[in-house]
Tab-separated table of C-alpha atoms in Angstrom:
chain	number	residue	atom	x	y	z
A	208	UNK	CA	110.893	109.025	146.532
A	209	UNK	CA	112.560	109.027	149.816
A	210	UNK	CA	108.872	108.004	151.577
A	211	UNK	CA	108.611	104.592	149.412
A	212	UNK	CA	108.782	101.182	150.084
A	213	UNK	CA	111.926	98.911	149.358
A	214	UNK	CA	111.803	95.513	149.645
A	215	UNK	CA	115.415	94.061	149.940
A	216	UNK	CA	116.408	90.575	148.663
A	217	UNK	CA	115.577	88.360	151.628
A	218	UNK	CA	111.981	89.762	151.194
A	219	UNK	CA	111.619	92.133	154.119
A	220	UNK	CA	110.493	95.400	153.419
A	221	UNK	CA	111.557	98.867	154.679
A	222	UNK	CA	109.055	101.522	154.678
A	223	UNK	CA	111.151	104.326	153.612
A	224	UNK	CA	114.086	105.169	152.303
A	225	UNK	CA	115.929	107.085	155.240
A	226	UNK	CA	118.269	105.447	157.799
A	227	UNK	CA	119.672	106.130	160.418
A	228	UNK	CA	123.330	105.218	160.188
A	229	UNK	CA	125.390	103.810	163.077
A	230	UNK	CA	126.975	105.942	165.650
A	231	UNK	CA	128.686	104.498	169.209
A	232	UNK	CA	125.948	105.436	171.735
A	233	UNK	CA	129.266	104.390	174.472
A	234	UNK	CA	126.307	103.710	177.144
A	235	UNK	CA	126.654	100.295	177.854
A	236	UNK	CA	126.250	99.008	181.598
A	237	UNK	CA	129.745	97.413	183.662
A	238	UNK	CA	128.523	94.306	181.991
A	239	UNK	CA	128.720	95.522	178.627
A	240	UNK	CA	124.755	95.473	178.320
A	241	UNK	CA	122.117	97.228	176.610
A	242	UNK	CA	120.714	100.082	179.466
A	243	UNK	CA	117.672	102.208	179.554
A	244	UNK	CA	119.788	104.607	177.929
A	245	UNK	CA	119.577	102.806	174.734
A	246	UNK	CA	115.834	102.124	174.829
A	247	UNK	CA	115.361	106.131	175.663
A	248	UNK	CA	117.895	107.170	172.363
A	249	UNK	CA	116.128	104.360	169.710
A	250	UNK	CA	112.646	104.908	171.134
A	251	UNK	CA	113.284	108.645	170.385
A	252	UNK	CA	114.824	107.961	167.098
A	253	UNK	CA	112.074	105.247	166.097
A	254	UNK	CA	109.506	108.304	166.637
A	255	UNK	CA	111.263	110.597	163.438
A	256	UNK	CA	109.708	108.244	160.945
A	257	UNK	CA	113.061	106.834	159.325
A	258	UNK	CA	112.812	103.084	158.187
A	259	UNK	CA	115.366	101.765	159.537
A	260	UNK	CA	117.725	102.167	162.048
A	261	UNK	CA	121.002	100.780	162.704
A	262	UNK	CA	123.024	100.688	165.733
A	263	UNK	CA	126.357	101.845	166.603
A	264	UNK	CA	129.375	98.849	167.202
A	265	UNK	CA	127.894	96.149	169.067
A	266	UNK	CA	131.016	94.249	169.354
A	267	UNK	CA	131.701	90.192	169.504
A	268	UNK	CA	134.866	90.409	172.144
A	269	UNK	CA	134.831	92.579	174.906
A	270	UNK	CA	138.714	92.376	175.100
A	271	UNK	CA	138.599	94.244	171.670
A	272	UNK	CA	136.133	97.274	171.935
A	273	UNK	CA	135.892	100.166	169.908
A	274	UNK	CA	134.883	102.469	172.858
A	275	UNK	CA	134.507	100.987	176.544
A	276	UNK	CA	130.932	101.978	176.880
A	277	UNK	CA	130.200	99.173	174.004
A	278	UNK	CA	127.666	96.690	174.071
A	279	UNK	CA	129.442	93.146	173.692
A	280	UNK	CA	126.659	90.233	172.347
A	281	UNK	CA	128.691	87.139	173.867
A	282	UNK	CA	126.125	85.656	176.187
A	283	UNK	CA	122.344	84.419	176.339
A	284	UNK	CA	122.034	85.782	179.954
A	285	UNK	CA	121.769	89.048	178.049
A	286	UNK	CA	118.909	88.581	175.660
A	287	UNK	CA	116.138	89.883	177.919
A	288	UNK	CA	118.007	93.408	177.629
A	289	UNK	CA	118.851	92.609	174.045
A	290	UNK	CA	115.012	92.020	173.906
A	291	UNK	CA	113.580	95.151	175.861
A	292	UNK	CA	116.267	97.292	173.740
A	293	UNK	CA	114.737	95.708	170.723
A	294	UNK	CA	111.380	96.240	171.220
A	295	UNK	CA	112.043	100.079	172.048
A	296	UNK	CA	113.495	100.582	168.716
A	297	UNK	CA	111.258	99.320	166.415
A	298	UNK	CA	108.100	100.967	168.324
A	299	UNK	CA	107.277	102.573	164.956
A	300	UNK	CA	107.226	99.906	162.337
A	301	UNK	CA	110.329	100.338	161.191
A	302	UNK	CA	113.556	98.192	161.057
A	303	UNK	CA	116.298	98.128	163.665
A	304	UNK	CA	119.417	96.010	162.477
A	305	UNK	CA	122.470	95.537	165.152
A	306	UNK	CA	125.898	96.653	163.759
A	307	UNK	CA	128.350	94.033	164.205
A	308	UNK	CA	131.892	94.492	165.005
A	309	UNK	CA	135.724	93.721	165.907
A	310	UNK	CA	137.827	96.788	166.667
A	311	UNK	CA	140.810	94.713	165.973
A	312	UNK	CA	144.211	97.072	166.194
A	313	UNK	CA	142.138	100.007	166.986
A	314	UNK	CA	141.008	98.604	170.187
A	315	UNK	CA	142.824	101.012	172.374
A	316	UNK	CA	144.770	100.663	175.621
A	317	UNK	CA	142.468	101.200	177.992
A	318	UNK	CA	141.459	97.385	176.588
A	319	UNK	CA	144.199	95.724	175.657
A	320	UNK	CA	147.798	96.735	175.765
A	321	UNK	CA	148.839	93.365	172.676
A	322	UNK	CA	144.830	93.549	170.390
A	323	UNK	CA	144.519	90.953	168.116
A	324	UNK	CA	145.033	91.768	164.168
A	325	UNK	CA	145.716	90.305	160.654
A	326	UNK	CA	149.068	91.332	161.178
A	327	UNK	CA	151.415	93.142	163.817
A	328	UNK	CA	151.016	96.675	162.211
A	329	UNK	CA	150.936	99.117	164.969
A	330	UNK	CA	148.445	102.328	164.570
A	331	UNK	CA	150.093	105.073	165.690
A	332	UNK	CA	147.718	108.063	167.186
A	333	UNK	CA	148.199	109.484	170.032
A	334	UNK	CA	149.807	106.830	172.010
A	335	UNK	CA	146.710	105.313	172.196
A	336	UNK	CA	147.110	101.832	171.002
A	337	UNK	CA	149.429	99.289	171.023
A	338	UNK	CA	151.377	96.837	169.111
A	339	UNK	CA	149.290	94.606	167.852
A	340	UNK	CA	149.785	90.350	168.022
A	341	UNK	CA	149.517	88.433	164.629
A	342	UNK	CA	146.195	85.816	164.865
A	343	UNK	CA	146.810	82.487	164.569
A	344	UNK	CA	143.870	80.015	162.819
A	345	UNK	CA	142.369	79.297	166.030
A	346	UNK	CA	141.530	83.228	166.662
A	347	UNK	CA	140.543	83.339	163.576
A	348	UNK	CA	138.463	80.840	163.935
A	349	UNK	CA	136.937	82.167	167.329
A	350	UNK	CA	136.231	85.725	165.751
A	351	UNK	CA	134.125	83.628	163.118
A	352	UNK	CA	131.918	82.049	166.455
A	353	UNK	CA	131.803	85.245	167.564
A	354	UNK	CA	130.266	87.081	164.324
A	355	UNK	CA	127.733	84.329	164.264
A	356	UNK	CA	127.018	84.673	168.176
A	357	UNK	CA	126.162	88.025	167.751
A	358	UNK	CA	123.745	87.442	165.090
A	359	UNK	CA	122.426	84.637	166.213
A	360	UNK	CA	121.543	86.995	169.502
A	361	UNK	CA	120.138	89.666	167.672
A	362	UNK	CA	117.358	87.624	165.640
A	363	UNK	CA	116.509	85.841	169.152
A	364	UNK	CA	116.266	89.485	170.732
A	365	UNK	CA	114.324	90.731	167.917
A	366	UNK	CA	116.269	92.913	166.033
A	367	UNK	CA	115.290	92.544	162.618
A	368	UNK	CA	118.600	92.392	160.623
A	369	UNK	CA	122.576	92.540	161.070
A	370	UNK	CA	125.241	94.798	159.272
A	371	UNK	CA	129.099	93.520	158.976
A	372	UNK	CA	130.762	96.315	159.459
A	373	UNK	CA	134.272	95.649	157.493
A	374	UNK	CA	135.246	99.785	157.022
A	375	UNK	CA	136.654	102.205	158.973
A	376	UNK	CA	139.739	100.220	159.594
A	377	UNK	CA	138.479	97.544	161.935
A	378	UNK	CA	138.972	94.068	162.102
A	379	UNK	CA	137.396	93.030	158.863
A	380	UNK	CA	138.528	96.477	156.898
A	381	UNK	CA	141.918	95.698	158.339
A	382	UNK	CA	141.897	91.842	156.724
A	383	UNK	CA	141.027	93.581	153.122
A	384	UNK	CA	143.958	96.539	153.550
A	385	UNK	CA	146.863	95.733	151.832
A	386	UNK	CA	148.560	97.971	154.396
A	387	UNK	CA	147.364	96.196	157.679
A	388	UNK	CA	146.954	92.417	156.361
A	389	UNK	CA	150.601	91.240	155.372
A	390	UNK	CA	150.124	87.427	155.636
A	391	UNK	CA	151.522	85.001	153.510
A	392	UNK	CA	148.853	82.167	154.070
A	393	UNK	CA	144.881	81.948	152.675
A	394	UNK	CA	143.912	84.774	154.931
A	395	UNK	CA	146.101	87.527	153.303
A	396	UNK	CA	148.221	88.317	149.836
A	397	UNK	CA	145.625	88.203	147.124
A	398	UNK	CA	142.113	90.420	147.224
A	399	UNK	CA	140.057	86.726	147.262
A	400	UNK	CA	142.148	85.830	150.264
A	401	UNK	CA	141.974	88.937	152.113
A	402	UNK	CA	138.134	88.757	151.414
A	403	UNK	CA	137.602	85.537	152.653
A	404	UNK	CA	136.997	86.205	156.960
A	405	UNK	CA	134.576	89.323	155.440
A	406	UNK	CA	132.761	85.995	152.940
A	407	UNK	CA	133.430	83.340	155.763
A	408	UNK	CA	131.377	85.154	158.047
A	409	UNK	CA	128.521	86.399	155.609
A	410	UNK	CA	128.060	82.395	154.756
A	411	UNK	CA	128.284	81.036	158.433
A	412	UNK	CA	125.901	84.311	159.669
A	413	UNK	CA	123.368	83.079	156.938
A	414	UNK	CA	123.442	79.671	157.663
A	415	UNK	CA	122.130	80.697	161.469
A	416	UNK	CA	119.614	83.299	160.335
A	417	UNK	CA	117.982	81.960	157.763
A	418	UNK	CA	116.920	83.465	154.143
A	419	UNK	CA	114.717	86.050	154.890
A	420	UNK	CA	116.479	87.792	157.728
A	421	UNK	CA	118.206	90.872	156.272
A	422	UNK	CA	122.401	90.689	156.589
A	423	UNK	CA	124.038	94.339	154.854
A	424	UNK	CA	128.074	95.345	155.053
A	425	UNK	CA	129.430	98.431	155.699
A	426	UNK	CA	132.634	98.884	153.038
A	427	UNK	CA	135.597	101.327	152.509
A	428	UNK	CA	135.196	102.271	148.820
A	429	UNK	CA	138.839	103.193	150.284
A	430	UNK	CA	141.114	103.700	153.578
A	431	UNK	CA	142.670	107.339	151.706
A	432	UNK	CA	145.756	106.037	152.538
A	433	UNK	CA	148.745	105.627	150.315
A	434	UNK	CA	149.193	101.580	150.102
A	435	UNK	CA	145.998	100.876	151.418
A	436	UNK	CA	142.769	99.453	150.102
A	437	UNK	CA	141.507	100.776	147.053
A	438	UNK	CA	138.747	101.960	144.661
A	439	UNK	CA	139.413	98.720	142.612
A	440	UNK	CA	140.155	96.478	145.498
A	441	UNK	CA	136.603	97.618	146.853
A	442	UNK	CA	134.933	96.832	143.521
A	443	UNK	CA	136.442	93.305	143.648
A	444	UNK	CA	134.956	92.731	147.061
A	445	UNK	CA	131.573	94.492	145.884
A	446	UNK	CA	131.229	91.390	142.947
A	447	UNK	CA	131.503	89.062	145.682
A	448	UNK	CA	129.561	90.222	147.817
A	449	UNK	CA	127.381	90.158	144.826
A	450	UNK	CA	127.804	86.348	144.515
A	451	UNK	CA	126.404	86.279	148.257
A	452	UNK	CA	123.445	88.126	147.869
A	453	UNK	CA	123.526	90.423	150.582
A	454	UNK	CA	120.900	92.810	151.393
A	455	UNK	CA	122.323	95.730	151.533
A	456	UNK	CA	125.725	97.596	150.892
A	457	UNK	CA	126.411	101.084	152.819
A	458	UNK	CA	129.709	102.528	151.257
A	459	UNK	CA	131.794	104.710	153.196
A	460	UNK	CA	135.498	105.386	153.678
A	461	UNK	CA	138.095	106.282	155.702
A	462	UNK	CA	140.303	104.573	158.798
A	463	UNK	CA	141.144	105.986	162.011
A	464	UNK	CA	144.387	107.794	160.500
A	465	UNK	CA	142.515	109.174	157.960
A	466	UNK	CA	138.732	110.270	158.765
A	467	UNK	CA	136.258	110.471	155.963
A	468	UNK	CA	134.624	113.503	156.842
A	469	UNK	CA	137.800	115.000	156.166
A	470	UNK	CA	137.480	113.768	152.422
A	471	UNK	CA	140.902	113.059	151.294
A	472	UNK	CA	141.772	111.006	148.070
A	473	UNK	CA	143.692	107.507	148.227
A	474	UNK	CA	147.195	109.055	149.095
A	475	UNK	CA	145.633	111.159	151.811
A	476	UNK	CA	145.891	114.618	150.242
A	477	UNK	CA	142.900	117.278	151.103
A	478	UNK	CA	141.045	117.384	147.930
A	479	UNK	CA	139.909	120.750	146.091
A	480	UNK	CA	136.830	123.109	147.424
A	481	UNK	CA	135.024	121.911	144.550
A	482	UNK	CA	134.633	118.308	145.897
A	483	UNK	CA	133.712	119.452	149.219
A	484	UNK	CA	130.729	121.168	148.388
A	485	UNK	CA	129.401	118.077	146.932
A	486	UNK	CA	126.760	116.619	148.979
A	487	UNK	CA	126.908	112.845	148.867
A	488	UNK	CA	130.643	112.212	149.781
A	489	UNK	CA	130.432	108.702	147.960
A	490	UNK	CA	128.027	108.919	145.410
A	491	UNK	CA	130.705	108.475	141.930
A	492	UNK	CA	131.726	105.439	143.939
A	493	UNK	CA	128.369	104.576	143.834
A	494	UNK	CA	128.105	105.073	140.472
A	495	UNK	CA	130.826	102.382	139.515
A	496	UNK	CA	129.348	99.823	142.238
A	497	UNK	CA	126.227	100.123	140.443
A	498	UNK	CA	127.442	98.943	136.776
A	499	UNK	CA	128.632	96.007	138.677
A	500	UNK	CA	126.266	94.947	141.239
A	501	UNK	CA	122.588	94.645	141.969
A	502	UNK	CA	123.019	94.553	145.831
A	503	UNK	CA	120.415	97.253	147.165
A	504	UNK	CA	123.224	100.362	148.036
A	505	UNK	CA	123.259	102.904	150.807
A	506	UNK	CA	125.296	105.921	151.221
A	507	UNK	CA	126.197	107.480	154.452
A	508	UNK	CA	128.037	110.870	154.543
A	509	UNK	CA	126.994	114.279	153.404
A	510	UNK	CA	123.402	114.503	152.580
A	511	UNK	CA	121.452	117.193	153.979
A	512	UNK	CA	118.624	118.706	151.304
A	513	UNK	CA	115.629	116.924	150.426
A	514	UNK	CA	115.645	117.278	146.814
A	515	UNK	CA	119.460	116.129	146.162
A	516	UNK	CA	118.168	113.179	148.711
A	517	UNK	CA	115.328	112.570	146.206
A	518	UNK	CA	117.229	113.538	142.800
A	519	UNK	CA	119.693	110.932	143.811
A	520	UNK	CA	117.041	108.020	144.613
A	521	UNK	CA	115.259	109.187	140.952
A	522	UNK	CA	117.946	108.798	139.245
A	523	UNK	CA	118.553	104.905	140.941
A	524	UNK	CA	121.942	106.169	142.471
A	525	UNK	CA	121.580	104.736	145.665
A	526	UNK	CA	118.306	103.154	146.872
A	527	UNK	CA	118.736	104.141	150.853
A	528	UNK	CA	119.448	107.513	152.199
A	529	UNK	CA	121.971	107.289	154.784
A	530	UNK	CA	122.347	110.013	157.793
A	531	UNK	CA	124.488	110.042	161.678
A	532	UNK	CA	124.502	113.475	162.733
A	533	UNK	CA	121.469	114.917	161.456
A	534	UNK	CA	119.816	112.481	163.863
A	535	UNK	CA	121.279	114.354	166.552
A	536	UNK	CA	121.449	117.795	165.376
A	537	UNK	CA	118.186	117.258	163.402
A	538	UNK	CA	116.362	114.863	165.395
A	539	UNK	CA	112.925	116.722	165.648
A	540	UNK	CA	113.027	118.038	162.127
A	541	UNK	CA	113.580	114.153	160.425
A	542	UNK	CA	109.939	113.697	160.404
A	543	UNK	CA	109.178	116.777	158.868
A	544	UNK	CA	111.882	116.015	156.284
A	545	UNK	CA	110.847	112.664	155.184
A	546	UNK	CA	107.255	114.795	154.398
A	547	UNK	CA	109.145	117.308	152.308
A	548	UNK	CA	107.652	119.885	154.869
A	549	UNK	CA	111.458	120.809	156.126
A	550	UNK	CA	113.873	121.316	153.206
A	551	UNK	CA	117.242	121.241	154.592
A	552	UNK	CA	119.307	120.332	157.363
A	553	UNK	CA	122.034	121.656	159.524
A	554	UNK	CA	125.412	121.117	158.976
A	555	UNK	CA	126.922	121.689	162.579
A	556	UNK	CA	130.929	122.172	162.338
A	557	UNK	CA	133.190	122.019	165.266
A	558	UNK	CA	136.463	123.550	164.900
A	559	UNK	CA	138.954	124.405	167.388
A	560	UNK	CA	141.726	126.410	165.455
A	561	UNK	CA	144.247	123.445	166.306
A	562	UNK	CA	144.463	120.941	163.223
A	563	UNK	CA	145.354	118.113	165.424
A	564	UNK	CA	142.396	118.112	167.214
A	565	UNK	CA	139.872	118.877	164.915
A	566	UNK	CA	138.468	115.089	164.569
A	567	UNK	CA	138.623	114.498	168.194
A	568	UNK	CA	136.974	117.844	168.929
A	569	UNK	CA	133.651	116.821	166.689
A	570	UNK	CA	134.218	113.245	167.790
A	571	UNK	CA	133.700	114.363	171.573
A	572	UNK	CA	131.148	116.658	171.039
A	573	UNK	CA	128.475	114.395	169.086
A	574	UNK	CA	129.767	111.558	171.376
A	575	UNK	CA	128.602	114.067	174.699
A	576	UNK	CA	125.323	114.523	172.363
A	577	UNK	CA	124.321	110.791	172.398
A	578	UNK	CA	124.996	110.330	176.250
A	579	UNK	CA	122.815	113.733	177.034
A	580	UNK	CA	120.114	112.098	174.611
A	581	UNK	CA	120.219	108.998	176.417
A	582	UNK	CA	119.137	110.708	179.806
A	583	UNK	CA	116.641	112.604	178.187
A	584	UNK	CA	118.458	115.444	177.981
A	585	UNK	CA	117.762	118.194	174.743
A	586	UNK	CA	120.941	119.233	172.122
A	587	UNK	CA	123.256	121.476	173.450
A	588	UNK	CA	124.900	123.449	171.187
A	589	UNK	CA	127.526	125.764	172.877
A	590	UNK	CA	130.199	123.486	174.325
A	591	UNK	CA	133.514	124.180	174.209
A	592	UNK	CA	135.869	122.784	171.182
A	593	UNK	CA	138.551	122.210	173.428
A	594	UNK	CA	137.056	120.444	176.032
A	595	UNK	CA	135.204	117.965	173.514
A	596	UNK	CA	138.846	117.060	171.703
A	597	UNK	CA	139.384	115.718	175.346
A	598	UNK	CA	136.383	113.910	176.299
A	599	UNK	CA	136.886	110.969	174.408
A	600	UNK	CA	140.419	110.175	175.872
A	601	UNK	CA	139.425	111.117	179.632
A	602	UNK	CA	135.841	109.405	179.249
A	603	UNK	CA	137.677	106.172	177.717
A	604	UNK	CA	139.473	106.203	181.049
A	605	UNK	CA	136.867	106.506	183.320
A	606	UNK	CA	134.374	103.951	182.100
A	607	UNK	CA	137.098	101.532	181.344
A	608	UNK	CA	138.060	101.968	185.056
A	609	UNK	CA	134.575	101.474	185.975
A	610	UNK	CA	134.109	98.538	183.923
A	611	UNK	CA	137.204	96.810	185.933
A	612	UNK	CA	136.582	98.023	189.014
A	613	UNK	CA	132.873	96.315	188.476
């Protein structure tokens, strides 16, 4: 099952069922550019076979990026790198769709000391980000331009499709939470209103595109926080995202207080063993999004065997397979798995002992992953714990330095 064809609603097809789900490749050039780097990692990743492949945050502001090696679509004078990075990803018939994003309050320091948000709730970790200012209509406004830029560049670079990406606490995500989006006018209070930038931009992105160029969003089925966005809350936004006919839904979860692959429930409590050993984080979410909606569905987190990848697709679960770090850890086995000739993959855990740092420490070292693969460089395994629970912060430093001093 997980070697068929799906055609999605616009009409374009995807020749398998496995994607490659977005990770930041944190490559981009002073100019916040698409390098050589990028062509090397999605040439390499267009050779395992998978379907389609989407990108990690190409953001619409470069005032508000999620990681300072970012790509930022903003300007035309960009699209013959947009185009060359384009062309090296999809060298194997296969789909490549840009991931489009606002960091929002989680743009750290190192870009903006005052980031723009729904409202001025400050995230608090590790110093790193500051209080946030309030938007007013007309940055509202300009975020919308800039979702539609972005698009708008991808098609004319030749990327074949867009994803939203309103989860993980970002911009959008932040709009839908409860917790973040305390407004009192149509852009916050009720679900519809904080729902509206996330439907706003769908409508305006499809006006520029066109009907058969594929637009998908990336979802929180919830933030795990107590007072956050919920289970239900999702579901609402699921029906109308229904309404709008989108392509494709990926579920996943989580914010940057509380990380998904930590899998804790709605108040943030570590839930039992049991759970854990499941291997589709998402998939009774799924289950509930699919008595409500026909939009095509996607789950990233977890999945590792070939058979529970093909039970689940039998069984009409989920119709796309999603994966992130088995594309790094895996990458030469993915074509031997989509052929049922490699049965499982790893499951690489990095722990340092020190609870604090545990996300940062598996956060650095995939992140150190994707910058080796981008000079041609092969996995390494053996790097310290430590060391990689400080790379992001002192790497965040450096090429935002860089970027300035350029």
């Amino acid at each position: 099952m997980i070697s068929t064809e799906l055609t999605l609603p616009c009409g374009a097809k995807l020749k398998n069922r496995l994607v490659k789900s977005a990770m930041t490749e944190r490559i981009s050039n002073t100019n916040f550019e698409p390098t050589k780097g990028h062509e090397k990692l999605y040439k390499d990743w267009s050779n395992t076979g998978a379907g389609l492949l989407i990108t990690g945050n190409v953001v619409i502001d470069r005032k508000h990026l999620e990681s300072a090696g970012n790509v930022c679509f903003d300007d035309e004078d960009m699209l013959p790198k947009i185009s060359s990075w384009a062309k090296a990803s999809k060298s194997n018939d296969n789909h490549v769709w840009i991931q489009i994003s606002h960091s929002g309050r989680q743009t750290n320091r190192f870009s903006t000391a005052r980031p723009l948000a729904p409202s001025e709730v400050q995230l608090k970790k590790m110093g790193l980000f500051g209080k946030p200012k309030a938007m007013t209509e007309d940055d509202i406004q300009e975020v919308i331009k800039g979702f539609v830029k972005a698009a708008k560049l991808s098609k004319e670079g030749g990327f074949t499709g867009v994803q939203i990406h309103a989860a993980h606490g970002y911009l959008l995500s932040q709009f839908l939470s409860p917790s973040t989006n305390i407004r009192t006018d149509q852009w916050g209070g009720s679900i519809e209103n904080r729902s509206r930038l996330l439907i706003t931009i769908i409508r305006e992105i499809r006006k520029v595109v066109g009907v058969g160029f594929p637009i998908a969003v990336k979802l929180n089925s919830a933030d795990f926080q107590r007072g956050g966005f919920t289970e239900e809350e999702s579901l609402e936004v699921v029906k109308m995202l229904d309404v709008e006919k989108v392509d494709l839904l990926e579920i996943s979860g989580g914010t940057y207080e509380k990380l998904a692959f930590f899998l804790l429930n709605e108040e943030g409590v570590e839930i039992k063993e049991s759970t854990k050993r499941r291997e589709a984080y998402f998939i009774d979410f799924a289950k509930k999004v699919r008595a409500i909606s026909t939009i095509p569905l996607m789950i990233t987190g977890g999945f590792r065997s070939y058979s529970f990848c093909n039970e689940v697709l039998e069984k009409g679960e989920v119709d796309l397979i999603g994966m992130g770090r088995p594309f790094i850890t895996n990458r030469e086995d993915i074509s031997g798995f989509l052929k049922g000739e490699i049965l499982n993959l790893k499951n690489l855990v990095l722990r340092t002992g020190i609870k604090q740092f545990e996300d940062s420490a598996e956060g650095g070292f995939y992140a150190r992953q994707l910058i080796r693969f981008s000079k041609g460089k092969k996995l390494k395994t053996n790097m310290s714990p430590l060391w990689c629970s400080m790379f992001l912060v002192i790497y965040e430093f450096r090429k935002s330095m860089a970027k300035k001093i350029g």
